[in-house]
PDB file of C-alpha atoms in Angstrom:
ATOM      1  CA  UNK A   1     -25.632 -14.078  -2.258  1.00 58.00           C
ATOM      2  CA  UNK A   2     -22.538 -14.998  -0.256  1.00 55.00           C
ATOM      3  CA  UNK A   3     -21.646 -17.650  -2.849  1.00 54.00           C
ATOM      4  CA  UNK A   4     -21.749 -15.072  -5.614  1.00 55.00           C
ATOM      5  CA  UNK A   5     -19.635 -12.659  -3.608  1.00 54.00           C
ATOM      6  CA  UNK A   6     -17.108 -15.402  -3.019  1.00 51.00           C
ATOM      7  CA  UNK A   7     -16.901 -15.977  -6.775  1.00 53.00           C
ATOM      8  CA  UNK A   8     -15.474 -12.483  -7.058  1.00 54.00           C
ATOM      9  CA  UNK A   9     -12.750 -13.553  -4.701  1.00 47.00           C
ATOM     10  CA  UNK A  10     -11.333 -15.766  -7.343  1.00 49.00           C
ATOM     11  CA  UNK A  11     -10.179 -12.836  -9.434  1.00 45.00           C
ATOM     12  CA  UNK A  12      -7.082 -12.930  -7.240  1.00 37.00           C
ATOM     13  CA  UNK A  13      -3.844 -14.892  -7.244  1.00 37.00           C
ATOM     14  CA  UNK A  14      -1.121 -15.641  -4.754  1.00 35.00           C
ATOM     15  CA  UNK A  15       2.551 -14.687  -4.699  1.00 31.00           C
ATOM     16  CA  UNK A  16       4.130 -17.933  -3.618  1.00 35.00           C
ATOM     17  CA  UNK A  17       6.996 -20.271  -4.421  1.00 34.00           C
ATOM     18  CA  UNK A  18       7.072 -22.100  -7.735  1.00 40.00           C
ATOM     19  CA  UNK A  19       4.690 -19.782  -9.565  1.00 57.00           C
ATOM     20  CA  UNK A  20       4.676 -19.501 -13.358  1.00 78.00           C
ATOM     21  CA  UNK A  21       6.711 -16.401 -14.232  1.00 85.00           C
ATOM     22  CA  UNK A  22       4.739 -15.753 -17.437  1.00 89.00           C
ATOM     23  CA  UNK A  23       1.466 -16.013 -15.548  1.00 87.00           C
ATOM     24  CA  UNK A  24       2.793 -13.682 -12.878  1.00 83.00           C
ATOM     25  CA  UNK A  25       3.893 -11.120 -15.472  1.00 88.00           C
ATOM     26  CA  UNK A  26       0.448 -11.194 -17.118  1.00 89.00           C
ATOM     27  CA  UNK A  27      -1.414 -10.912 -13.826  1.00 83.00           C
ATOM     28  CA  UNK A  28       0.884  -8.088 -12.729  1.00 83.00           C
ATOM     29  CA  UNK A  29       0.014  -6.229 -15.917  1.00 88.00           C
ATOM     30  CA  UNK A  30      -3.725  -6.757 -15.438  1.00 86.00           C
ATOM     31  CA  UNK A  31      -3.485  -5.628 -11.819  1.00 82.00           C
ATOM     32  CA  UNK A  32      -1.494  -2.484 -12.546  1.00 85.00           C
ATOM     33  CA  UNK A  33      -3.856  -1.501 -15.344  1.00 87.00           C
ATOM     34  CA  UNK A  34      -6.883  -1.959 -13.070  1.00 85.00           C
ATOM     35  CA  UNK A  35      -5.277   0.157 -10.352  1.00 84.00           C
ATOM     36  CA  UNK A  36      -4.720   2.989 -12.827  1.00 91.00           C
ATOM     37  CA  UNK A  37      -8.473   3.553 -13.230  1.00 93.00           C
ATOM     38  CA  UNK A  38     -10.456   5.978 -11.078  1.00 94.00           C
ATOM     39  CA  UNK A  39     -13.351   3.517 -11.058  1.00 94.00           C
ATOM     40  CA  UNK A  40     -14.490   0.343 -12.811  1.00 93.00           C
ATOM     41  CA  UNK A  41     -18.044  -0.613 -13.812  1.00 94.00           C
ATOM     42  CA  UNK A  42     -18.876  -4.172 -14.824  1.00 93.00           C
ATOM     43  CA  UNK A  43     -21.995  -5.848 -16.159  1.00 94.00           C
ATOM     44  CA  UNK A  44     -21.720  -9.616 -15.940  1.00 92.00           C
ATOM     45  CA  UNK A  45     -23.466 -12.936 -16.470  1.00 92.00           C
ATOM     46  CA  UNK A  46     -23.340 -15.532 -13.703  1.00 89.00           C
ATOM     47  CA  UNK A  47     -24.012 -19.220 -14.371  1.00 92.00           C
ATOM     48  CA  UNK A  48     -23.977 -22.014 -11.797  1.00 90.00           C
ATOM     49  CA  UNK A  49     -24.181 -25.544 -13.218  1.00 92.00           C
ATOM     50  CA  UNK A  50     -24.170 -28.962 -11.547  1.00 89.00           C
ATOM     51  CA  UNK A  51     -25.426 -31.574 -14.006  1.00 82.00           C
ATOM     52  CA  UNK A  52     -25.256 -34.392 -11.436  1.00 83.00           C
ATOM     53  CA  UNK A  53     -27.704 -32.528  -9.199  1.00 84.00           C
ATOM     54  CA  UNK A  54     -29.691 -31.196 -12.178  1.00 88.00           C
ATOM     55  CA  UNK A  55     -29.064 -27.611 -11.071  1.00 88.00           C
ATOM     56  CA  UNK A  56     -28.556 -24.700 -13.427  1.00 92.00           C
ATOM     57  CA  UNK A  57     -28.923 -21.088 -12.389  1.00 90.00           C
ATOM     58  CA  UNK A  58     -28.344 -18.081 -14.627  1.00 93.00           C
ATOM     59  CA  UNK A  59     -28.522 -14.445 -13.655  1.00 91.00           C
ATOM     60  CA  UNK A  60     -27.044 -11.079 -14.513  1.00 94.00           C
ATOM     61  CA  UNK A  61     -25.621  -8.414 -12.295  1.00 92.00           C
ATOM     62  CA  UNK A  62     -23.510  -5.302 -12.159  1.00 94.00           C
ATOM     63  CA  UNK A  63     -20.914  -3.811  -9.869  1.00 93.00           C
ATOM     64  CA  UNK A  64     -19.209  -0.425  -9.572  1.00 94.00           C
ATOM     65  CA  UNK A  65     -15.856  -0.282  -7.748  1.00 91.00           C
ATOM     66  CA  UNK A  66     -13.809   2.669  -6.591  1.00 91.00           C
ATOM     67  CA  UNK A  67     -10.878   1.880  -4.353  1.00 84.00           C
ATOM     68  CA  UNK A  68     -12.200  -0.255  -1.501  1.00 83.00           C
ATOM     69  CA  UNK A  69     -15.763   0.919  -2.066  1.00 90.00           C
ATOM     70  CA  UNK A  70     -18.279  -0.973  -4.164  1.00 91.00           C
ATOM     71  CA  UNK A  71     -21.951  -1.309  -5.055  1.00 94.00           C
ATOM     72  CA  UNK A  72     -23.041  -4.755  -6.236  1.00 93.00           C
ATOM     73  CA  UNK A  73     -26.493  -5.569  -7.647  1.00 93.00           C
ATOM     74  CA  UNK A  74     -27.478  -9.190  -8.220  1.00 89.00           C
ATOM     75  CA  UNK A  75     -30.497 -11.453  -7.699  1.00 87.00           C
ATOM     76  CA  UNK A  76     -32.597  -8.449  -6.798  1.00 91.00           C
ATOM     77  CA  UNK A  77     -30.388  -7.554  -3.840  1.00 93.00           C
ATOM     78  CA  UNK A  78     -27.829  -4.783  -3.353  1.00 95.00           C
ATOM     79  CA  UNK A  79     -24.594  -4.743  -1.359  1.00 93.00           C
ATOM     80  CA  UNK A  80     -22.995  -1.382  -0.596  1.00 94.00           C
ATOM     81  CA  UNK A  81     -19.594  -1.038   1.030  1.00 92.00           C
ATOM     82  CA  UNK A  82     -18.600   2.542   1.820  1.00 93.00           C
ATOM     83  CA  UNK A  83     -15.070   1.657   2.903  1.00 89.00           C
ATOM     84  CA  UNK A  84     -16.023   1.010   6.525  1.00 91.00           C
ATOM     85  CA  UNK A  85     -19.501  -0.474   6.692  1.00 94.00           C
ATOM     86  CA  UNK A  86     -21.254  -3.107   4.596  1.00 93.00           C
ATOM     87  CA  UNK A  87     -24.979  -2.723   3.862  1.00 95.00           C
ATOM     88  CA  UNK A  88     -26.816  -5.732   2.409  1.00 94.00           C
ATOM     89  CA  UNK A  89     -30.239  -4.697   1.128  1.00 97.00           C
ATOM     90  CA  UNK A  90     -32.884  -7.320   0.350  1.00 96.00           C
ATOM     91  CA  UNK A  91     -36.124  -5.856  -1.085  1.00 95.00           C
ATOM     92  CA  UNK A  92     -37.792  -9.286  -1.104  1.00 95.00           C
ATOM     93  CA  UNK A  93     -37.314  -9.605   2.648  1.00 95.00           C
ATOM     94  CA  UNK A  94     -37.586  -5.864   3.274  1.00 96.00           C
ATOM     95  CA  UNK A  95     -34.451  -6.158   5.363  1.00 97.00           C
ATOM     96  CA  UNK A  96     -31.130  -4.336   5.587  1.00 97.00           C
ATOM     97  CA  UNK A  97     -28.200  -6.072   7.257  1.00 95.00           C
ATOM     98  CA  UNK A  98     -25.495  -3.715   8.510  1.00 95.00           C
ATOM     99  CA  UNK A  99     -22.043  -4.748   9.608  1.00 91.00           C
ATOM    100  CA  UNK A 100     -18.848  -2.838  10.336  1.00 86.00           C
ATOM    101  CA  UNK A 101     -16.985  -6.082  10.990  1.00 64.00           C
ATOM    102  CA  UNK A 102     -15.907  -7.089   7.498  1.00 62.00           C
ATOM    103  CA  UNK A 103     -13.034  -9.346   8.558  1.00 54.00           C
ATOM    104  CA  UNK A 104     -14.880 -12.368   7.188  1.00 55.00           C
ATOM    105  CA  UNK A 105     -15.757 -10.402   4.054  1.00 51.00           C
ATOM    106  CA  UNK A 106     -12.097  -9.532   3.618  1.00 43.00           C
ATOM    107  CA  UNK A 107     -11.043 -13.148   3.981  1.00 40.00           C
ATOM    108  CA  UNK A 108     -13.386 -14.075   1.142  1.00 45.00           C
ATOM    109  CA  UNK A 109     -12.277 -11.091  -0.953  1.00 40.00           C
ATOM    110  CA  UNK A 110     -14.942  -8.601  -1.850  1.00 53.00           C
ATOM    111  CA  UNK A 111     -15.899  -7.204  -5.271  1.00 62.00           C
ATOM    112  CA  UNK A 112     -13.613  -4.260  -4.572  1.00 54.00           C
ATOM    113  CA  UNK A 113     -10.704  -6.696  -4.566  1.00 53.00           C
ATOM    114  CA  UNK A 114     -11.742  -8.679  -7.606  1.00 57.00           C
ATOM    115  CA  UNK A 115      -9.052  -6.999  -9.691  1.00 56.00           C
ATOM    116  CA  UNK A 116      -6.349  -7.094  -7.032  1.00 51.00           C
ATOM    117  CA  UNK A 117      -3.979  -9.950  -7.452  1.00 39.00           C
ATOM    118  CA  UNK A 118      -1.812  -9.917  -4.385  1.00 32.00           C
ATOM    119  CA  UNK A 119      -3.510 -12.201  -1.905  1.00 46.00           C
ATOM    120  CA  UNK A 120      -2.442 -15.548  -0.476  1.00 57.00           C
ATOM    121  CA  UNK A 121      -4.149 -18.815  -1.233  1.00 74.00           C
ATOM    122  CA  UNK A 122      -3.545 -19.844  -4.850  1.00 78.00           C
ATOM    123  CA  UNK A 123      -0.781 -21.091  -7.095  1.00 84.00           C
ATOM    124  CA  UNK A 124      -1.088 -20.227 -10.777  1.00 84.00           C
ATOM    125  CA  UNK A 125       0.203 -21.076 -14.227  1.00 91.00           C
ATOM    126  CA  UNK A 126      -0.513 -20.215 -17.859  1.00 94.00           C
ATOM    127  CA  UNK A 127      -3.214 -22.322 -19.505  1.00 95.00           C
ATOM    128  CA  UNK A 128      -4.879 -22.416 -22.926  1.00 95.00           C
ATOM    129  CA  UNK A 129      -5.554 -19.572 -25.353  1.00 96.00           C
ATOM    130  CA  UNK A 130      -8.991 -19.375 -26.957  1.00 96.00           C
ATOM    131  CA  UNK A 131     -10.440 -17.247 -29.732  1.00 95.00           C
ATOM    132  CA  UNK A 132     -13.749 -15.779 -28.570  1.00 93.00           C
ATOM    133  CA  UNK A 133     -15.514 -13.785 -31.286  1.00 90.00           C
ATOM    134  CA  UNK A 134     -12.218 -12.465 -32.590  1.00 93.00           C
ATOM    135  CA  UNK A 135     -10.758 -11.820 -29.146  1.00 95.00           C
ATOM    136  CA  UNK A 136      -7.719 -13.750 -27.964  1.00 97.00           C
ATOM    137  CA  UNK A 137      -8.426 -14.911 -24.418  1.00 97.00           C
ATOM    138  CA  UNK A 138      -5.445 -16.140 -22.422  1.00 96.00           C
ATOM    139  CA  UNK A 139      -6.366 -18.331 -19.467  1.00 95.00           C
ATOM    140  CA  UNK A 140      -4.459 -18.562 -16.211  1.00 91.00           C
ATOM    141  CA  UNK A 141      -5.151 -21.596 -14.035  1.00 91.00           C
ATOM    142  CA  UNK A 142      -5.398 -21.003 -10.288  1.00 86.00           C
ATOM    143  CA  UNK A 143      -5.218 -23.890  -7.827  1.00 87.00           C
ATOM    144  CA  UNK A 144      -5.931 -23.525  -4.098  1.00 85.00           C
ATOM    145  CA  UNK A 145      -2.868 -24.104  -1.939  1.00 85.00           C
ATOM    146  CA  UNK A 146      -5.134 -25.413   0.816  1.00 84.00           C
ATOM    147  CA  UNK A 147      -5.829 -29.062   0.012  1.00 87.00           C
ATOM    148  CA  UNK A 148      -9.040 -28.862   2.052  1.00 89.00           C
ATOM    149  CA  UNK A 149     -10.505 -26.163  -0.155  1.00 85.00           C
ATOM    150  CA  UNK A 150     -13.880 -26.911  -1.726  1.00 87.00           C
ATOM    151  CA  UNK A 151     -12.511 -25.478  -4.979  1.00 85.00           C
ATOM    152  CA  UNK A 152     -10.730 -27.796  -7.403  1.00 91.00           C
ATOM    153  CA  UNK A 153      -9.394 -25.084  -9.686  1.00 89.00           C
ATOM    154  CA  UNK A 154     -10.213 -21.788 -11.352  1.00 85.00           C
ATOM    155  CA  UNK A 155      -9.575 -20.561 -14.888  1.00 89.00           C
ATOM    156  CA  UNK A 156      -9.210 -16.808 -15.228  1.00 89.00           C
ATOM    157  CA  UNK A 157      -9.662 -15.565 -18.807  1.00 92.00           C
ATOM    158  CA  UNK A 158      -7.818 -12.380 -19.756  1.00 93.00           C
ATOM    159  CA  UNK A 159      -8.235 -10.407 -22.980  1.00 94.00           C
ATOM    160  CA  UNK A 160      -4.722 -10.465 -24.412  1.00 94.00           C
ATOM    161  CA  UNK A 161      -5.150  -7.061 -26.086  1.00 94.00           C
ATOM    162  CA  UNK A 162      -6.927  -4.969 -23.437  1.00 94.00           C
ATOM    163  CA  UNK A 163      -5.554  -6.859 -20.400  1.00 92.00           C
ATOM    164  CA  UNK A 164      -9.060  -6.806 -18.947  1.00 91.00           C
ATOM    165  CA  UNK A 165     -10.684  -9.835 -17.363  1.00 89.00           C
ATOM    166  CA  UNK A 166     -13.123 -11.583 -19.714  1.00 92.00           C
ATOM    167  CA  UNK A 167     -14.365 -14.444 -17.550  1.00 90.00           C
ATOM    168  CA  UNK A 168     -13.789 -16.748 -14.625  1.00 87.00           C
ATOM    169  CA  UNK A 169     -14.582 -20.443 -14.475  1.00 88.00           C
ATOM    170  CA  UNK A 170     -14.590 -22.119 -11.063  1.00 86.00           C
ATOM    171  CA  UNK A 171     -14.765 -25.906 -10.754  1.00 90.00           C
ATOM    172  CA  UNK A 172     -15.713 -27.240  -7.336  1.00 90.00           C
ATOM    173  CA  UNK A 173     -14.753 -30.617  -5.934  1.00 91.00           C
ATOM    174  CA  UNK A 174     -18.480 -31.396  -5.721  1.00 90.00           C
ATOM    175  CA  UNK A 175     -18.818 -31.058  -9.505  1.00 89.00           C
ATOM    176  CA  UNK A 176     -20.329 -27.585  -9.494  1.00 92.00           C
ATOM    177  CA  UNK A 177     -19.093 -25.320 -12.272  1.00 93.00           C
ATOM    178  CA  UNK A 178     -19.552 -21.597 -11.846  1.00 88.00           C
ATOM    179  CA  UNK A 179     -18.886 -19.167 -14.676  1.00 90.00           C
ATOM    180  CA  UNK A 180     -18.799 -15.389 -14.466  1.00 87.00           C
ATOM    181  CA  UNK A 181     -18.524 -13.624 -17.811  1.00 92.00           C
ATOM    182  CA  UNK A 182     -17.961  -9.884 -18.114  1.00 91.00           C
ATOM    183  CA  UNK A 183     -20.321  -8.440 -20.709  1.00 94.00           C
ATOM    184  CA  UNK A 184     -19.298  -4.818 -20.255  1.00 94.00           C
ATOM    185  CA  UNK A 185     -16.082  -3.405 -18.768  1.00 93.00           C
ATOM    186  CA  UNK A 186     -16.136   0.380 -18.375  1.00 95.00           C
ATOM    187  CA  UNK A 187     -13.672   2.635 -16.639  1.00 95.00           C
ATOM    188  CA  UNK A 188     -13.563   6.194 -15.305  1.00 97.00           C
ATOM    189  CA  UNK A 189     -17.312   6.640 -15.675  1.00 96.00           C
ATOM    190  CA  UNK A 190     -19.019   9.677 -14.085  1.00 96.00           C
ATOM    191  CA  UNK A 191     -20.652   8.330 -10.934  1.00 95.00           C
ATOM    192  CA  UNK A 192     -22.820   9.901  -8.257  1.00 95.00           C
ATOM    193  CA  UNK A 193     -21.078  10.997  -5.056  1.00 90.00           C
ATOM    194  CA  UNK A 194     -23.779   9.152  -3.135  1.00 95.00           C
ATOM    195  CA  UNK A 195     -23.390   5.848  -5.015  1.00 97.00           C
ATOM    196  CA  UNK A 196     -21.582   4.203  -2.112  1.00 96.00           C
ATOM    197  CA  UNK A 197     -23.693   5.885   0.582  1.00 96.00           C
ATOM    198  CA  UNK A 198     -26.537   4.110   2.344  1.00 96.00           C
ATOM    199  CA  UNK A 199     -29.605   6.355   2.587  1.00 95.00           C
ATOM    200  CA  UNK A 200     -31.663   5.060   5.528  1.00 92.00           C
ATOM    201  CA  UNK A 201     -34.577   7.315   4.549  1.00 94.00           C
ATOM    202  CA  UNK A 202     -35.221   5.070   1.557  1.00 94.00           C
ATOM    203  CA  UNK A 203     -35.723   2.053   3.795  1.00 95.00           C
ATOM    204  CA  UNK A 204     -37.899   3.335   6.648  1.00 92.00           C
ATOM    205  CA  UNK A 205     -40.226   0.316   6.413  1.00 94.00           C
ATOM    206  CA  UNK A 206     -37.377  -2.213   6.307  1.00 96.00           C
ATOM    207  CA  UNK A 207     -36.186  -4.318   9.221  1.00 96.00           C
ATOM    208  CA  UNK A 208     -32.702  -3.120  10.128  1.00 95.00           C
ATOM    209  CA  UNK A 209     -30.467  -5.933  11.302  1.00 94.00           C
ATOM    210  CA  UNK A 210     -27.265  -4.588  12.882  1.00 92.00           C
ATOM    211  CA  UNK A 211     -24.736  -7.348  13.397  1.00 88.00           C
ATOM    212  CA  UNK A 212     -22.420  -5.296  15.615  1.00 78.00           C
TER     213      UNK A 212
END
């Protein structure tokens, strides 16, 4: 679950010396457009592939984001962040983990920051353009500034017309390739006022694990 959350972190880029000005202009445009929406709802496909280890995992998920708040559903689990507290709900384990200390979560960048592009840690430059079912996808290549990072590089695919993110491809130094593809990108949807609220009455039989 943490690995998948970290994948969302890679929807960011760094402002640092020697950056590609065209890439920066494109990412600025994507960021400003995302910030103009009241909320964003994504359905996505997640694929983890390491042929050397004969590992391939595919799953689907969805996330709703509004400001710093988010609700992420994937692998049968739910993560709710109400702006102050993070609730990780695991039906399989019948356990809810609650934490108000999200400093580590912030350092990894949460789903609520997946469309914010002003964080440190990556250099970036324009990469290839691909035609995907009639859509022109412009890729931006992100490279970790930290040479000790486990990530080799990341390709962020942006729809040249809508300026919405289409996919992300992360290549690890261990040969693992992780791809997140957005199947549905919706904005300003009517959402319940309680969407980002944890209702403890629904989990009376669950083990509550408070980390702080």
